[in-house]
Amino acid sequence: MYKEISVPMKLFAALVVLWSLAGSAIAGPDEDAVRDLLHSTFDKPEAKLVIAPVVAKAGYAIADWTQGEMGGRALLHNKHGRWTIILCAGDGIRSAEALQRAGIAPDVAGELAQALAQAEQALPADRLAMFARFEGLLRMDEAGNHPPVHDRTH
């Protein structure tokens, strides 16, 4: 048996939910810059990137992406006001330990991993599964370009 919740409590609960969703959906300048970089680098006329979520902390960002039937995550770093892609991976960069191995300080790696986990909680399982399709870890060069790779989407 359950007790009926009053209308004011229902309204309050709805406002709390909406406020939390709005806060996670609002993109800041870092997230917008990351999306712009990824779109300008990897969009193709026949296959546009879908980039969401993007989380940014202390000059680093992780962007989840899909393109056609492929997906993955990109790790980026802001160097002197310019975002560059450090590496692309699948589930291999979700943990603080993996981010530390990529050269991120432990405290920032922990914050970034936690922010990503929180942002991904609301995603459907089939979208999360697409991010895991990227196998391995692909480091980028200093200009943020993939080394030569053949027959790979993204």
PDB file of C-alpha atoms in Angstrom:
ATOM      1  CA  MET A   1       0.000   0.000   0.000  1.00  0.00           C
ATOM      2  CA  TYR A   2       1.271   3.495  -0.767  1.00  0.00           C
ATOM      3  CA  LYS A   3       0.384   6.983   0.296  1.00  0.00           C
ATOM      4  CA  GLU A   4      -0.825   9.580  -2.233  1.00  0.00           C
ATOM      5  CA  ILE A   5       1.670  12.417  -2.764  1.00  0.00           C
ATOM      6  CA  SER A   6       0.238  15.924  -2.545  1.00  0.00           C
ATOM      7  CA  VAL A   7       0.079  18.162  -5.624  1.00  0.00           C
ATOM      8  CA  PRO A   8       2.660  20.663  -4.261  1.00  0.00           C
ATOM      9  CA  MET A   9       5.087  17.799  -3.601  1.00  0.00           C
ATOM     10  CA  LYS A  10       4.531  16.448  -7.124  1.00  0.00           C
ATOM     11  CA  LEU A  11       5.237  19.902  -8.571  1.00  0.00           C
ATOM     12  CA  PHE A  12       8.351  20.256  -6.449  1.00  0.00           C
ATOM     13  CA  ALA A  13       9.602  16.819  -7.536  1.00  0.00           C
ATOM     14  CA  ALA A  14       8.921  17.668 -11.195  1.00  0.00           C
ATOM     15  CA  LEU A  15      10.853  20.929 -10.869  1.00  0.00           C
ATOM     16  CA  VAL A  16      13.818  19.135  -9.309  1.00  0.00           C
ATOM     17  CA  VAL A  17      13.871  16.608 -12.163  1.00  0.00           C
ATOM     18  CA  LEU A  18      13.569  19.322 -14.823  1.00  0.00           C
ATOM     19  CA  TRP A  19      16.268  21.414 -13.179  1.00  0.00           C
ATOM     20  CA  SER A  20      18.690  18.472 -13.082  1.00  0.00           C
ATOM     21  CA  LEU A  21      17.969  17.579 -16.713  1.00  0.00           C
ATOM     22  CA  ALA A  22      18.382  21.180 -17.828  1.00  0.00           C
ATOM     23  CA  GLY A  23      21.691  21.447 -16.032  1.00  0.00           C
ATOM     24  CA  SER A  24      23.057  18.387 -17.802  1.00  0.00           C
ATOM     25  CA  ALA A  25      21.723  19.475 -21.182  1.00  0.00           C
ATOM     26  CA  ILE A  26      23.172  22.985 -21.133  1.00  0.00           C
ATOM     27  CA  ALA A  27      26.410  23.047 -23.085  1.00  0.00           C
ATOM     28  CA  GLY A  28      29.144  25.447 -22.123  1.00  0.00           C
ATOM     29  CA  PRO A  29      31.725  26.984 -24.416  1.00  0.00           C
ATOM     30  CA  ASP A  30      34.136  24.052 -23.934  1.00  0.00           C
ATOM     31  CA  GLU A  31      31.540  21.473 -24.921  1.00  0.00           C
ATOM     32  CA  ASP A  32      30.501  23.563 -27.951  1.00  0.00           C
ATOM     33  CA  ALA A  33      34.141  23.971 -29.051  1.00  0.00           C
ATOM     34  CA  VAL A  34      34.718  20.212 -28.727  1.00  0.00           C
ATOM     35  CA  ARG A  35      31.640  19.464 -30.849  1.00  0.00           C
ATOM     36  CA  ASP A  36      32.721  22.015 -33.470  1.00  0.00           C
ATOM     37  CA  LEU A  37      36.193  20.464 -33.699  1.00  0.00           C
ATOM     38  CA  LEU A  38      34.876  16.919 -34.042  1.00  0.00           C
ATOM     39  CA  HIS A  39      32.272  17.913 -36.633  1.00  0.00           C
ATOM     40  CA  SER A  40      34.802  19.842 -38.720  1.00  0.00           C
ATOM     41  CA  THR A  41      37.297  16.968 -38.538  1.00  0.00           C
ATOM     42  CA  PHE A  42      35.125  13.891 -39.066  1.00  0.00           C
ATOM     43  CA  ASP A  43      31.763  14.827 -40.614  1.00  0.00           C
ATOM     44  CA  LYS A  44      31.171  13.400 -44.066  1.00  0.00           C
ATOM     45  CA  PRO A  45      28.323  14.405 -46.377  1.00  0.00           C
ATOM     46  CA  GLU A  46      26.887  10.897 -46.150  1.00  0.00           C
ATOM     47  CA  ALA A  47      27.702  10.340 -42.462  1.00  0.00           C
ATOM     48  CA  LYS A  48      27.427  13.144 -39.927  1.00  0.00           C
ATOM     49  CA  LEU A  49      28.673  12.651 -36.390  1.00  0.00           C
ATOM     50  CA  VAL A  50      26.200  12.566 -33.536  1.00  0.00           C
ATOM     51  CA  ILE A  51      28.083  13.846 -30.504  1.00  0.00           C
ATOM     52  CA  ALA A  52      26.556  13.484 -27.048  1.00  0.00           C
ATOM     53  CA  PRO A  53      27.316  13.693 -24.270  1.00  0.00           C
ATOM     54  CA  VAL A  54      30.427  15.852 -23.954  1.00  0.00           C
ATOM     55  CA  VAL A  55      31.971  16.395 -20.531  1.00  0.00           C
ATOM     56  CA  ALA A  56      34.796  18.833 -19.823  1.00  0.00           C
ATOM     57  CA  LYS A  57      36.915  19.345 -16.705  1.00  0.00           C
ATOM     58  CA  ALA A  58      40.125  21.317 -16.154  1.00  0.00           C
ATOM     59  CA  GLY A  59      41.153  21.537 -19.800  1.00  0.00           C
ATOM     60  CA  TYR A  60      40.228  17.963 -20.766  1.00  0.00           C
ATOM     61  CA  ALA A  61      37.082  16.609 -22.386  1.00  0.00           C
ATOM     62  CA  ILE A  62      35.530  13.315 -23.407  1.00  0.00           C
ATOM     63  CA  ALA A  63      33.037  13.287 -26.240  1.00  0.00           C
ATOM     64  CA  ASP A  64      30.858  10.273 -27.002  1.00  0.00           C
ATOM     65  CA  TRP A  65      30.140   9.972 -30.726  1.00  0.00           C
ATOM     66  CA  THR A  66      28.380   7.838 -33.284  1.00  0.00           C
ATOM     67  CA  GLN A  67      28.713   7.926 -37.040  1.00  0.00           C
ATOM     68  CA  GLY A  68      26.580   5.546 -39.045  1.00  0.00           C
ATOM     69  CA  GLU A  69      26.920   2.138 -37.410  1.00  0.00           C
ATOM     70  CA  MET A  70      30.178   3.021 -35.623  1.00  0.00           C
ATOM     71  CA  GLY A  71      30.743   4.785 -32.330  1.00  0.00           C
ATOM     72  CA  GLY A  72      33.366   5.604 -29.756  1.00  0.00           C
ATOM     73  CA  ARG A  73      34.764   8.222 -27.444  1.00  0.00           C
ATOM     74  CA  ALA A  74      37.288  10.970 -28.088  1.00  0.00           C
ATOM     75  CA  LEU A  75      39.610  12.363 -25.427  1.00  0.00           C
ATOM     76  CA  LEU A  76      40.598  15.972 -25.996  1.00  0.00           C
ATOM     77  CA  HIS A  77      42.884  18.518 -24.358  1.00  0.00           C
ATOM     78  CA  ASN A  78      42.727  22.300 -24.432  1.00  0.00           C
ATOM     79  CA  LYS A  79      46.221  23.636 -25.139  1.00  0.00           C
ATOM     80  CA  HIS A  80      46.541  27.412 -25.038  1.00  0.00           C
ATOM     81  CA  GLY A  81      42.839  27.934 -25.809  1.00  0.00           C
ATOM     82  CA  ARG A  82      42.718  25.400 -28.650  1.00  0.00           C
ATOM     83  CA  TRP A  83      41.129  21.958 -28.313  1.00  0.00           C
ATOM     84  CA  THR A  84      43.076  19.027 -29.780  1.00  0.00           C
ATOM     85  CA  ILE A  85      42.182  15.351 -29.976  1.00  0.00           C
ATOM     86  CA  ILE A  86      44.521  13.190 -27.913  1.00  0.00           C
ATOM     87  CA  LEU A  87      43.043   9.785 -28.697  1.00  0.00           C
ATOM     88  CA  CYS A  88      39.983   7.860 -29.766  1.00  0.00           C
ATOM     89  CA  ALA A  89      38.795   4.742 -27.985  1.00  0.00           C
ATOM     90  CA  GLY A  90      35.718   2.846 -26.943  1.00  0.00           C
ATOM     91  CA  ASP A  91      35.102   1.806 -23.361  1.00  0.00           C
ATOM     92  CA  GLY A  92      38.861   1.957 -22.732  1.00  0.00           C
ATOM     93  CA  ILE A  93      38.791   5.577 -21.551  1.00  0.00           C
ATOM     94  CA  ARG A  94      35.825   5.475 -19.193  1.00  0.00           C
ATOM     95  CA  SER A  95      37.792   4.923 -15.992  1.00  0.00           C
ATOM     96  CA  ALA A  96      39.951   7.302 -13.994  1.00  0.00           C
ATOM     97  CA  GLU A  97      42.822   4.797 -14.201  1.00  0.00           C
ATOM     98  CA  ALA A  98      42.723   4.749 -18.007  1.00  0.00           C
ATOM     99  CA  LEU A  99      42.601   8.543 -18.126  1.00  0.00           C
ATOM    100  CA  GLN A 100      45.641   8.693 -15.834  1.00  0.00           C
ATOM    101  CA  ARG A 101      47.495   6.330 -18.196  1.00  0.00           C
ATOM    102  CA  ALA A 102      46.670   8.825 -20.960  1.00  0.00           C
ATOM    103  CA  GLY A 103      48.545  11.486 -18.976  1.00  0.00           C
ATOM    104  CA  ILE A 104      45.779  13.204 -17.002  1.00  0.00           C
ATOM    105  CA  ALA A 105      46.420  14.107 -13.348  1.00  0.00           C
ATOM    106  CA  PRO A 106      44.658  11.758 -10.898  1.00  0.00           C
ATOM    107  CA  ASP A 107      42.224  14.353  -9.497  1.00  0.00           C
ATOM    108  CA  VAL A 108      41.174  15.584 -12.953  1.00  0.00           C
ATOM    109  CA  ALA A 109      40.946  12.006 -14.263  1.00  0.00           C
ATOM    110  CA  GLY A 110      38.618  11.122 -11.400  1.00  0.00           C
ATOM    111  CA  GLU A 111      36.395  14.149 -11.984  1.00  0.00           C
ATOM    112  CA  LEU A 112      36.244  13.513 -15.728  1.00  0.00           C
ATOM    113  CA  ALA A 113      35.418   9.808 -15.328  1.00  0.00           C
ATOM    114  CA  GLN A 114      32.721  10.655 -12.778  1.00  0.00           C
ATOM    115  CA  ALA A 115      31.217  13.350 -15.026  1.00  0.00           C
ATOM    116  CA  LEU A 116      31.155  10.924 -17.967  1.00  0.00           C
ATOM    117  CA  ALA A 117      29.497   8.188 -15.913  1.00  0.00           C
ATOM    118  CA  GLN A 118      26.851  10.628 -14.732  1.00  0.00           C
ATOM    119  CA  ALA A 119      26.210  11.993 -18.241  1.00  0.00           C
ATOM    120  CA  GLU A 120      25.911   8.488 -19.680  1.00  0.00           C
ATOM    121  CA  GLN A 121      23.362   7.318 -17.070  1.00  0.00           C
ATOM    122  CA  ALA A 122      20.475   8.766 -19.063  1.00  0.00           C
ATOM    123  CA  LEU A 123      21.515   7.176 -22.372  1.00  0.00           C
ATOM    124  CA  PRO A 124      19.737   4.157 -23.820  1.00  0.00           C
ATOM    125  CA  ALA A 125      21.660   0.874 -23.722  1.00  0.00           C
ATOM    126  CA  ASP A 126      21.852   0.576 -27.522  1.00  0.00           C
ATOM    127  CA  ARG A 127      23.595   3.972 -27.787  1.00  0.00           C
ATOM    128  CA  LEU A 128      26.062   3.033 -25.020  1.00  0.00           C
ATOM    129  CA  ALA A 129      26.787  -0.209 -26.863  1.00  0.00           C
ATOM    130  CA  MET A 130      27.724   1.779 -29.974  1.00  0.00           C
ATOM    131  CA  PHE A 131      30.445   3.650 -28.061  1.00  0.00           C
ATOM    132  CA  ALA A 132      32.021   0.295 -27.184  1.00  0.00           C
ATOM    133  CA  ARG A 133      32.328  -0.637 -30.884  1.00  0.00           C
ATOM    134  CA  PHE A 134      35.549   1.328 -31.208  1.00  0.00           C
ATOM    135  CA  GLU A 135      38.189  -1.296 -30.509  1.00  0.00           C
ATOM    136  CA  GLY A 136      41.531  -0.466 -29.024  1.00  0.00           C
ATOM    137  CA  LEU A 137      43.027   2.922 -28.480  1.00  0.00           C
ATOM    138  CA  LEU A 138      44.090   5.205 -31.324  1.00  0.00           C
ATOM    139  CA  ARG A 139      46.503   7.965 -30.344  1.00  0.00           C
ATOM    140  CA  MET A 140      46.434  11.140 -32.373  1.00  0.00           C
ATOM    141  CA  ASP A 141      49.442  13.090 -33.624  1.00  0.00           C
ATOM    142  CA  GLU A 142      50.350  16.536 -32.274  1.00  0.00           C
ATOM    143  CA  ALA A 143      48.084  18.211 -34.839  1.00  0.00           C
ATOM    144  CA  GLY A 144      45.148  16.078 -33.673  1.00  0.00           C
ATOM    145  CA  ASN A 145      45.079  13.839 -36.759  1.00  0.00           C
ATOM    146  CA  HIS A 146      44.653  10.096 -36.981  1.00  0.00           C
ATOM    147  CA  PRO A 147      47.710   8.252 -38.147  1.00  0.00           C
ATOM    148  CA  PRO A 148      47.014   6.464 -41.457  1.00  0.00           C
ATOM    149  CA  VAL A 149      44.143   4.020 -40.971  1.00  0.00           C
ATOM    150  CA  HIS A 150      42.453   2.134 -43.766  1.00  0.00           C
ATOM    151  CA  ASP A 151      38.759   1.295 -44.087  1.00  0.00           C
ATOM    152  CA  ARG A 152      37.679   2.794 -40.771  1.00  0.00           C
ATOM    153  CA  THR A 153      34.620   4.955 -40.246  1.00  0.00           C
ATOM    154  CA  HIS A 154      35.385   8.102 -38.204  1.00  0.00           C
TER     155      HIS A 154
END
